[in-house]
Amino acid sequence: MPFQPLTQEPEIQRRWLESGAFHAKRASELLPGSKTFYMLVMLPYPSGRIHMGHVRNYTLGDVTARFRRMKGYEVMHPLGWDSFGLPAENAAIKNGIHPAIWTRQNIEEMKGQIQKMGISYDWDREIASFQDDYYRWNQWLFLKMWEQGDVFRAMRTVNWCEALGTVLANEQVVDGKDERTGFPVTQKPLEQYFFKTTKYADELLECLDGLDWPENVKTMQRNWIGRSEGARLAFDLEGDGQIEVFTTRLDTLFGVTFMALSTEHPAIEKAAETDAALKAFCDQVASVSREERLTSDVKLGHRTALHVIHPFTGEKVPVFAANYVLMDYGTGAVMGVPAHDERDHEFALKYGLPIPKVIESESEWDLGTLVNSGEFTGLKSEDAVTAMVAKLNGRAEKTTTYKLKDWGLSRQRYWGTPIPTVHCEACGVVPEKPEHLPVRLPEDVAFTGVGPSPLTTSRSFLDCACPVCGQPARRETDTMDTFVDSSWYWLRYLDPKNTELPFAKAESDAWMPVDLYVGGIEHATMHLIYARFFYKVLRDLGLASGPEPFQKLICQGMVLKDGSKMSKSKGNIVDPDAVISKYGADALRLFMIFAAPIEKEIDWTGFEGIEGASRFLKRVTRMVEDHGVTGEALPAKDQLTPAEKTLLIKLNQTIARLTDDLERRYQFNTVVSGLMELSNALGDLPADAPHRGAVLQHALDAFVRMMSPVAPHLAEQLWSQLGNQLEDRGLCMQAAWPEADPAFLEADEVLVVVQVNGKVRGRVTLPVHAGEEQRREAALACAEAQPHLAGKEIVKVVLPPGGKLVSIVVKG
RNA sequence: GCCGGUGUGGCGAAAUGGCAGACGCGACGGACUCAAAAUCCGUUUCCCCCUAAAGGAGUGUCGGUUCGAGUCCGACCACCGGUACCA
């Protein structure tokens, strides 16, 4: 049968599904001692169509899953849908279609596309976060975290559009305006819910060391967590009260000439009540949009009437409100040391403040020796900190701060998990009872894009009874950040139908941690930090075991078109469906794996690459067709001709190499080139080789099995063409991965390279197990090397292990 | 600025300290064909050379370690990515 992917692939996919070959076992079905492999890809958002990035991601995962199955592992390989979020709500506003309908349609569409690619997902484990049998567990976990004290409420500013009367997400705000209507957007404080991610900051940082993750991702996470050691120090305000600062340079304390406070600092807000000019300054800083604040680094300050007292000198230090001090880092207050901090320096120059030098060092910003610092003068910076903390007698202490912030999970949106709390006049904000879960999204809402969240207009949703006192109360209308959905989904795959718990611990114990997680680098910080945080919370709740969810991480590179990202607006999208309906899924899969190492970008310059992949598959098909089927057994090694032996050696070397590439190196592109090399070697076997039938049968049988993870459909077809009927040998995807035969891993003779002073000068053929003395003599006698040896003194002869090279060092 | 990564033919790339450029794409030449497509065979780093043989050079630059470096170490350059008033 020729290569006819368009008709064959759907037929083979049907066979796989009918045979249940993708089924992953429950913990109770697993035999004791069986090896498990959890292959996970990042939860996709059902935007409507799959793109080449998905194709690359899923193909890679599928190659690994299929390989591990053939290697005898029990494999977990599921997929689901990250199906809450803004686009569905926007579609509802624009087209009047309910988010649930839009979402379901998209999932159906994308699932169909993915199935056409022959990815071996266990669809019985499919989950979708917008369904209440999933999001009820978000709510359940929220309540557990509430109990543990891992949830709190606090004020935080949101993007507020007065004209629309609604809150907007950061990505909806462009140039300080709503990207849809152009109405202005301002910052407005709102009381919201937070997870205490900072509680785990140290552990999140320390556990990174043990993870087999790309170095750049680990670095990004370290920076994101941003651990910084320093000291807290309280300054007395003139009159009444204190201002606390965080500093990493307590040693520069004598250089303080001003105090800079965030415009949102409580002391500033209080002072602004009676100081109109200060109030105006704060309002002006607040009116600057997020993007402007990011791009501009002009320092602005406003001198207040306040002063603090220097704890050592007793001098009065002026207090400024400044735009460069962030309220959500440290204490929102900075002691200004213009001589030894670049930002303070710039600020002091602008506002004419003194810049006294208190540290002697190579560069003005470095640690060094204290000068002009009273009794501390002469101390080293490090020692001065300790001495000052002691002297300050409780007023200061060494502490650590983090850039990592607590996770604000409130969204003033409809299409998300309702936060399961209730506002009661008598009892305040109280958690819903677990037995009342799920708190379902109401259907009686309209999507206008104007006014507050649709949830606040639904009587059926709002009206409830207080779970504490039973009096009429109002339900919380905030929904959860969709990152909550994706922070534990891989555990729900393990037990998707559980109605008692989010997942049974037995399932998690059997399958966790995830052996390989593959997804885009864009999730290096947010998702991958939140997911790690959740896993630690789940561990502390006794629901999961182990410190980390994802042992190995691979971030696949993007698929580009002519050097830039494929996007609708550029009109440069290559649709996977179109490629599959012309070349078939196997050719697309093969190309995706072969084109470049997985972590690099692929540029889809044209169809040449996929043509090449298709050509290879045709050649392989033809080879199997031409061969037919023979029942001959492989003869003993000593009866084979040299050409036959050469082929079998190539075969076994390829088996060893591909196994290593897939099992240990996670290097996929060379798997394809290895297959190509082997197929070339198969073609090189002389037509008149005496044992041609038997040798080819043996080699093709292994070849087809090794091809199976990458091009599974064609492998299945060729597998049966080679005489492996379904009834006796089953599916190719269920066959065993070939084992390399040590007898055929090396040839009888080996070509030994002769180097003279590091340059290749000749080659000699020697028996593979030739002794050192034999190799040395043969090399020294090598005819081609003689001109380079004649009349020179042999200093030494190096015989490296492996026996493939002799290095002669000469002098003169 | 800081942090991380990457620099190899015309292109995508391989080389796990041991023959640099495997494998593929493209290009060129040939076979088959009336012709084309498809397919098959061959050539394809640079210099020297009619060609070949034999040399020589060559993995961003400069140095180092080693019998031997694309690979390890140091400095620099370029590009890509992350991040940026983080006190």
mmCIF file with all atom_site columns, C-alpha atoms (C1' of nucleotides) in Angstrom, chain A residues 216 219-220 228 246-248 297-299 324-326 329 334 343 403 594-595 597 600 608 615 619 622 660 664-665 667 669 673 676-677 680 755 761 763 796 800 805 807 809, chain B residues 1-8 11-16 18-20 22-26 38-41 54-58 66-68 80-87:
data_model
loop_
_atom_site.group_PDB
_atom_site.id
_atom_site.type_symbol
_atom_site.label_atom_id
_atom_site.label_alt_id
_atom_site.label_comp_id
_atom_site.label_asym_id
_atom_site.label_entity_id
_atom_site.label_seq_id
_atom_site.pdbx_PDB_ins_code
_atom_site.Cartn_x
_atom_site.Cartn_y
_atom_site.Cartn_z
_atom_site.occupancy
_atom_site.B_iso_or_equiv
_atom_site.pdbx_formal_charge
_atom_site.auth_seq_id
_atom_site.auth_comp_id
_atom_site.auth_asym_id
_atom_site.auth_atom_id
_atom_site.pdbx_PDB_model_num
ATOM 1  C CA    . ASN A 1 216 ? 16.903 30.998 31.942 1.00 0.00 ? 216 ASN A CA    1
ATOM 2  C CA    . THR A 1 219 ? 16.867 32.738 36.627 1.00 0.00 ? 219 THR A CA    1
ATOM 3  C CA    . MET A 1 220 ? 13.655 34.516 35.715 1.00 0.00 ? 220 MET A CA    1
ATOM 4  C CA    . SER A 1 228 ? 16.950 40.928 49.145 1.00 0.00 ? 228 SER A CA    1
ATOM 5  C CA    . PHE A 1 246 ? 13.844 49.130 54.428 1.00 0.00 ? 246 PHE A CA    1
ATOM 6  C CA    . THR A 1 247 ? 17.442 49.466 53.340 1.00 0.00 ? 247 THR A CA    1
ATOM 7  C CA    . THR A 1 248 ? 20.153 47.151 52.092 1.00 0.00 ? 248 THR A CA    1
ATOM 8  C CA    . ASP A 1 297 ? 12.260 57.452 34.832 1.00 0.00 ? 297 ASP A CA    1
ATOM 9  C CA    . VAL A 1 298 ? 12.075 61.174 35.557 1.00 0.00 ? 298 VAL A CA    1
ATOM 10 C CA    . LYS A 1 299 ? 12.150 61.647 39.310 1.00 0.00 ? 299 LYS A CA    1
ATOM 11 C CA    . TYR A 1 324 ? 10.104 56.767 42.378 1.00 0.00 ? 324 TYR A CA    1
ATOM 12 C CA    . VAL A 1 325 ? 9.234  55.058 45.641 1.00 0.00 ? 325 VAL A CA    1
ATOM 13 C CA    . LEU A 1 326 ? 6.933  52.070 45.262 1.00 0.00 ? 326 LEU A CA    1
ATOM 14 C CA    . TYR A 1 329 ? 8.001  47.066 47.900 1.00 0.00 ? 329 TYR A CA    1
ATOM 15 C CA    . VAL A 1 334 ? 13.273 55.089 51.515 1.00 0.00 ? 334 VAL A CA    1
ATOM 16 C CA    . ARG A 1 343 ? 18.546 57.257 42.371 1.00 0.00 ? 343 ARG A CA    1
ATOM 17 C CA    . LYS A 1 403 ? 9.857  41.383 45.070 1.00 0.00 ? 403 LYS A CA    1
ATOM 18 C CA    . PHE A 1 594 ? 13.240 17.578 12.716 1.00 0.00 ? 594 PHE A CA    1
ATOM 19 C CA    . ALA A 1 595 ? 13.477 21.255 11.798 1.00 0.00 ? 595 ALA A CA    1
ATOM 20 C CA    . PRO A 1 597 ? 16.193 21.672 18.449 1.00 0.00 ? 597 PRO A CA    1
ATOM 21 C CA    . LYS A 1 600 ? 14.830 27.068 19.361 1.00 0.00 ? 600 LYS A CA    1
ATOM 22 C CA    . GLU A 1 608 ? 10.172 22.965 1.363  1.00 0.00 ? 608 GLU A CA    1
ATOM 23 C CA    . ARG A 1 615 ? 9.478  12.704 0.671  1.00 0.00 ? 615 ARG A CA    1
ATOM 24 C CA    . ARG A 1 619 ? 10.735 6.660  0.477  1.00 0.00 ? 619 ARG A CA    1
ATOM 25 C CA    . ARG A 1 622 ? 8.372  2.354  -0.963 1.00 0.00 ? 622 ARG A CA    1
ATOM 26 C CA    . ASP A 1 660 ? 19.554 7.728  24.507 1.00 0.00 ? 660 ASP A CA    1
ATOM 27 C CA    . ARG A 1 664 ? 18.145 10.777 28.635 1.00 0.00 ? 664 ARG A CA    1
ATOM 28 C CA    . ARG A 1 665 ? 19.038 13.670 26.360 1.00 0.00 ? 665 ARG A CA    1
ATOM 29 C CA    . GLN A 1 667 ? 17.022 15.740 22.039 1.00 0.00 ? 667 GLN A CA    1
ATOM 30 C CA    . ASN A 1 669 ? 15.632 16.503 16.104 1.00 0.00 ? 669 ASN A CA    1
ATOM 31 C CA    . SER A 1 673 ? 18.102 12.442 11.411 1.00 0.00 ? 673 SER A CA    1
ATOM 32 C CA    . MET A 1 676 ? 17.018 9.142  7.942  1.00 0.00 ? 676 MET A CA    1
ATOM 33 C CA    . GLU A 1 677 ? 20.550 7.848  8.212  1.00 0.00 ? 677 GLU A CA    1
ATOM 34 C CA    . ASN A 1 680 ? 19.828 5.566  3.721  1.00 0.00 ? 680 ASN A CA    1
ATOM 35 C CA    . GLN A 1 755 ? 47.204 12.257 14.383 1.00 0.00 ? 755 GLN A CA    1
ATOM 36 C CA    . ARG A 1 761 ? 47.750 12.523 8.895  1.00 0.00 ? 761 ARG A CA    1
ATOM 37 C CA    . ARG A 1 763 ? 44.222 6.175  8.855  1.00 0.00 ? 763 ARG A CA    1
ATOM 38 C CA    . LYS A 1 796 ? 54.981 10.357 23.126 1.00 0.00 ? 796 LYS A CA    1
ATOM 39 C CA    . PRO A 1 800 ? 42.802 7.469  24.215 1.00 0.00 ? 800 PRO A CA    1
ATOM 40 C CA    . LEU A 1 805 ? 42.466 7.360  17.429 1.00 0.00 ? 805 LEU A CA    1
ATOM 41 C CA    . SER A 1 807 ? 47.869 10.741 18.731 1.00 0.00 ? 807 SER A CA    1
ATOM 42 C CA    . VAL A 1 809 ? 53.609 13.868 19.479 1.00 0.00 ? 809 VAL A CA    1
ATOM 43 C "C1'" . G   B 2 1   ? 22.037 49.096 33.568 1.00 0.00 ? 1   G   B "C1'" 1
ATOM 44 C "C1'" . C   B 2 2   ? 21.518 44.076 35.630 1.00 0.00 ? 2   C   B "C1'" 1
ATOM 45 C "C1'" . C   B 2 3   ? 20.559 38.766 34.716 1.00 0.00 ? 3   C   B "C1'" 1
ATOM 46 C "C1'" . G   B 2 4   ? 20.325 34.580 31.288 1.00 0.00 ? 4   G   B "C1'" 1
ATOM 47 C "C1'" . G   B 2 5   ? 21.238 32.449 26.556 1.00 0.00 ? 5   G   B "C1'" 1
ATOM 48 C "C1'" . U   B 2 6   ? 23.261 31.978 21.610 1.00 0.00 ? 6   U   B "C1'" 1
ATOM 49 C "C1'" . G   B 2 7   ? 27.247 32.778 17.802 1.00 0.00 ? 7   G   B "C1'" 1
ATOM 50 C "C1'" . U   B 2 8   ? 29.429 26.480 13.007 1.00 0.00 ? 8   U   B "C1'" 1
ATOM 51 C "C1'" . C   B 2 11  ? 19.762 27.989 4.753  1.00 0.00 ? 11  C   B "C1'" 1
ATOM 52 C "C1'" . G   B 2 12  ? 17.779 24.655 9.174  1.00 0.00 ? 12  G   B "C1'" 1
ATOM 53 C "C1'" . A   B 2 13  ? 21.441 22.149 11.754 1.00 0.00 ? 13  A   B "C1'" 1
ATOM 54 C "C1'" . A   B 2 14  ? 24.989 17.685 13.752 1.00 0.00 ? 14  A   B "C1'" 1
ATOM 55 C "C1'" . A   B 2 15  ? 29.373 16.663 16.374 1.00 0.00 ? 15  A   B "C1'" 1
ATOM 56 C "C1'" . U   B 2 16  ? 27.959 13.482 24.678 1.00 0.00 ? 16  U   B "C1'" 1
ATOM 57 C "C1'" . G   B 2 18  ? 38.990 12.647 19.737 1.00 0.00 ? 18  G   B "C1'" 1
ATOM 58 C "C1'" . C   B 2 19  ? 38.347 12.698 11.453 1.00 0.00 ? 19  C   B "C1'" 1
ATOM 59 C "C1'" . A   B 2 20  ? 33.978 19.803 11.926 1.00 0.00 ? 20  A   B "C1'" 1
ATOM 60 C "C1'" . A   B 2 22  ? 26.150 14.019 9.956  1.00 0.00 ? 22  A   B "C1'" 1
ATOM 61 C "C1'" . C   B 2 23  ? 20.902 14.542 8.463  1.00 0.00 ? 23  C   B "C1'" 1
ATOM 62 C "C1'" . G   B 2 24  ? 17.805 17.685 5.677  1.00 0.00 ? 24  G   B "C1'" 1
ATOM 63 C "C1'" . C   B 2 25  ? 16.545 22.132 2.608  1.00 0.00 ? 25  C   B "C1'" 1
ATOM 64 C "C1'" . G   B 2 26  ? 18.142 24.887 -1.505 1.00 0.00 ? 26  G   B "C1'" 1
ATOM 65 C "C1'" . A   B 2 38  ? 7.572  12.759 -9.603 1.00 0.00 ? 38  A   B "C1'" 1
ATOM 66 C "C1'" . U   B 2 39  ? 11.661 9.513  -8.806 1.00 0.00 ? 39  U   B "C1'" 1
ATOM 67 C "C1'" . C   B 2 40  ? 16.798 7.977  -8.903 1.00 0.00 ? 40  C   B "C1'" 1
ATOM 68 C "C1'" . C   B 2 41  ? 22.364 8.989  -9.159 1.00 0.00 ? 41  C   B "C1'" 1
ATOM 69 C "C1'" . A   B 2 54  ? 48.774 16.472 -1.981 1.00 0.00 ? 54  A   B "C1'" 1
ATOM 70 C "C1'" . G   B 2 55  ? 48.762 20.802 0.933  1.00 0.00 ? 55  G   B "C1'" 1
ATOM 71 C "C1'" . G   B 2 56  ? 46.922 25.081 3.677  1.00 0.00 ? 56  G   B "C1'" 1
ATOM 72 C "C1'" . A   B 2 57  ? 42.982 27.821 6.350  1.00 0.00 ? 57  A   B "C1'" 1
ATOM 73 C "C1'" . G   B 2 58  ? 38.448 27.338 8.905  1.00 0.00 ? 58  G   B "C1'" 1
ATOM 74 C "C1'" . U   B 2 66  ? 45.272 19.869 26.845 1.00 0.00 ? 66  U   B "C1'" 1
ATOM 75 C "C1'" . C   B 2 67  ? 48.806 15.018 23.016 1.00 0.00 ? 67  C   B "C1'" 1
ATOM 76 C "C1'" . G   B 2 68  ? 44.144 16.974 21.030 1.00 0.00 ? 68  G   B "C1'" 1
ATOM 77 C "C1'" . C   B 2 80  ? 18.339 37.219 21.013 1.00 0.00 ? 80  C   B "C1'" 1
ATOM 78 C "C1'" . G   B 2 81  ? 15.417 36.863 25.474 1.00 0.00 ? 81  G   B "C1'" 1
ATOM 79 C "C1'" . G   B 2 82  ? 14.026 38.382 30.508 1.00 0.00 ? 82  G   B "C1'" 1
ATOM 80 C "C1'" . U   B 2 83  ? 13.889 42.446 33.776 1.00 0.00 ? 83  U   B "C1'" 1
ATOM 81 C "C1'" . A   B 2 84  ? 14.262 47.373 35.279 1.00 0.00 ? 84  A   B "C1'" 1
ATOM 82 C "C1'" . C   B 2 85  ? 13.331 53.432 39.803 1.00 0.00 ? 85  C   B "C1'" 1
ATOM 83 C "C1'" . C   B 2 86  ? 12.990 46.815 43.984 1.00 0.00 ? 86  C   B "C1'" 1
ATOM 84 C "C1'" . A   B 2 87  ? 15.746 51.217 48.256 1.00 0.00 ? 87  A   B "C1'" 1
#
